[in-house]
Coordinates of C-alpha atoms in Angstrom, one line a residue:
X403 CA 0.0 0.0 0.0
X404 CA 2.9 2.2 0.9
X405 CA 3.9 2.1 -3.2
X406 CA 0.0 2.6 -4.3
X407 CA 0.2 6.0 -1.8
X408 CA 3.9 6.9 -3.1
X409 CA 3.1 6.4 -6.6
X410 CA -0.1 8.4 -6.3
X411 CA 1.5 11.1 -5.0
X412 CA 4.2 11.3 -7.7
X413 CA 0.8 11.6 -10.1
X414 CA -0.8 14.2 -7.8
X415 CA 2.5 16.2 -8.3
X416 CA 2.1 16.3 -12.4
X417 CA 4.5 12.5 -12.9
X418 CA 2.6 10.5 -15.6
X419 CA 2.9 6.9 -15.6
X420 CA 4.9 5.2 -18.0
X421 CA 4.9 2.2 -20.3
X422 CA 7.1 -0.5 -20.3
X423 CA 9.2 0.1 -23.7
X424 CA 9.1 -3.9 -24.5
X425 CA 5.4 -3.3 -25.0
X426 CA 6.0 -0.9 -27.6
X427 CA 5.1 -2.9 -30.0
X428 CA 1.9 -3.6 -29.1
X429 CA 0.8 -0.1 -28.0
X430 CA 1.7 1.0 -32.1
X431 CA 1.3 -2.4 -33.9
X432 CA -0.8 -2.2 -36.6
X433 CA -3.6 -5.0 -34.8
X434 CA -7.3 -5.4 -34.6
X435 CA -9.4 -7.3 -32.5
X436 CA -11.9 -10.3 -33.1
X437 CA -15.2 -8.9 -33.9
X438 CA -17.5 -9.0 -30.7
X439 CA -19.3 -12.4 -30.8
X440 CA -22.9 -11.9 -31.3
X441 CA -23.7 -13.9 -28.0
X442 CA -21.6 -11.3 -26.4
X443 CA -22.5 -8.7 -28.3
X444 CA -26.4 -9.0 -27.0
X445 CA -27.4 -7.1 -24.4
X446 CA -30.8 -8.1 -23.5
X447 CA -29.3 -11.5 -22.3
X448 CA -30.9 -11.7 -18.8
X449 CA -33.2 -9.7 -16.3
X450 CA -33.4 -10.2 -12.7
X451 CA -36.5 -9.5 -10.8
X452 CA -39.2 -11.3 -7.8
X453 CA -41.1 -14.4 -8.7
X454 CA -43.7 -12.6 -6.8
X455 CA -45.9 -10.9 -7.8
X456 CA -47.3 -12.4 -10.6
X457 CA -47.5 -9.0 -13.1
X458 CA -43.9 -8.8 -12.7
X459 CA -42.8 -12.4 -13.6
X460 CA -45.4 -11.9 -16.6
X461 CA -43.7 -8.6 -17.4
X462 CA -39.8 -10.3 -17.4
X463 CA -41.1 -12.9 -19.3
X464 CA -42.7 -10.9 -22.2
X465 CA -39.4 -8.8 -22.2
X466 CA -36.8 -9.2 -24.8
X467 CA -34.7 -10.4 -22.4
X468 CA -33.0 -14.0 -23.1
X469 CA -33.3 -15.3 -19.6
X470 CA -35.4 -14.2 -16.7
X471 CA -33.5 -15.2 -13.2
X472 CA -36.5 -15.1 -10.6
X473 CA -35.0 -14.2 -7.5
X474 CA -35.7 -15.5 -4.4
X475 CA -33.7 -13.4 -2.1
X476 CA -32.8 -9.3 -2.8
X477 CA -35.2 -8.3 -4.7
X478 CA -37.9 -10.7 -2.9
X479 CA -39.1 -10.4 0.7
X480 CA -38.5 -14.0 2.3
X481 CA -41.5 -14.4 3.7
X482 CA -43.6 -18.0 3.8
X483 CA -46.2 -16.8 1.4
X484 CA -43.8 -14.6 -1.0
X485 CA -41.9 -17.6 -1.3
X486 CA -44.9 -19.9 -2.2
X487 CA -46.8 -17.3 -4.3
X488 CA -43.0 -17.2 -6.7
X489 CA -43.3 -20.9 -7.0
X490 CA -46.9 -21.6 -7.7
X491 CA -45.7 -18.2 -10.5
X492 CA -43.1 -20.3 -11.7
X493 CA -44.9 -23.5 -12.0
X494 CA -47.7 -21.5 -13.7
X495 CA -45.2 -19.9 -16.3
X496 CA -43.5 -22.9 -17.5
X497 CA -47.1 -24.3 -17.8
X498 CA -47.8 -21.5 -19.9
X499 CA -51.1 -20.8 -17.9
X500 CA -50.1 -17.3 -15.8
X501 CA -51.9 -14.6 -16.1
X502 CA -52.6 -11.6 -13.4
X503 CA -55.7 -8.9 -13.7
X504 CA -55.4 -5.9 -12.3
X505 CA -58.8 -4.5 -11.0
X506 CA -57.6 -1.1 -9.9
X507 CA -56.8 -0.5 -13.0
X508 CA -58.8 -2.6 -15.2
X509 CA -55.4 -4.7 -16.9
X510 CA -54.9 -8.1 -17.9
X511 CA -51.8 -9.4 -18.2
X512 CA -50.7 -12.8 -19.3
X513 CA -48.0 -14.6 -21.5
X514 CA -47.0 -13.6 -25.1
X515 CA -46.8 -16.5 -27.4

């Protein structure tokens, strides 16, 4: 730590760091990279969220998202019946048959194809 606080001060006092010259060549080759693979490249791979309630695992599902990763402990209250109402969510998802109405404001939501 004593070198990270030395060395920062030498940068505090106007020092720039330097490159090691036997990296030279890379710095000013003439070099690409790979292009990105598309797999990478996608950034709507996953979306986190509660398996409870029922509008938002509808809601992750119909995203564009790859993957939805229910999760069952930050973003979910660990009580008995959160924790049962995200499984009987899941089971009803993979099963094709959730679907949530929202009275208050007259909304039905439920799976794409």
């Amino acid at each position: 730590m004593e070198q990270r606080w030395e060395a920062q001060r030498r940068y505090d006092a106007g020092e720039l760091p330097w490159f090691d010259p036997a990296m030279r060549l890379v710095r000013d080759g003439d070099w690409t990279c790979a292009p990105v693979p598309p797999a990478v490249a996608d950034r709507t791979v996953e979306i986190t969220g509660p398996a409870e309630p029922r509008k938002t695992v509808i809601n992750a599902l119909n995203s564009d998202a790859k993957i939805f990763m229910a999760d069952f402990e930050d973003a979910l209250s660990p009580t008995w019946e959160n924790l049962m109402h995200g499984q009987v969510n899941l089971r009803d998802a993979v099963a094709g048959t959730i679907s949530f109405h929202d009275a208050a404001r007259g909304q039905e939501y439920k799976l794409n194809d």
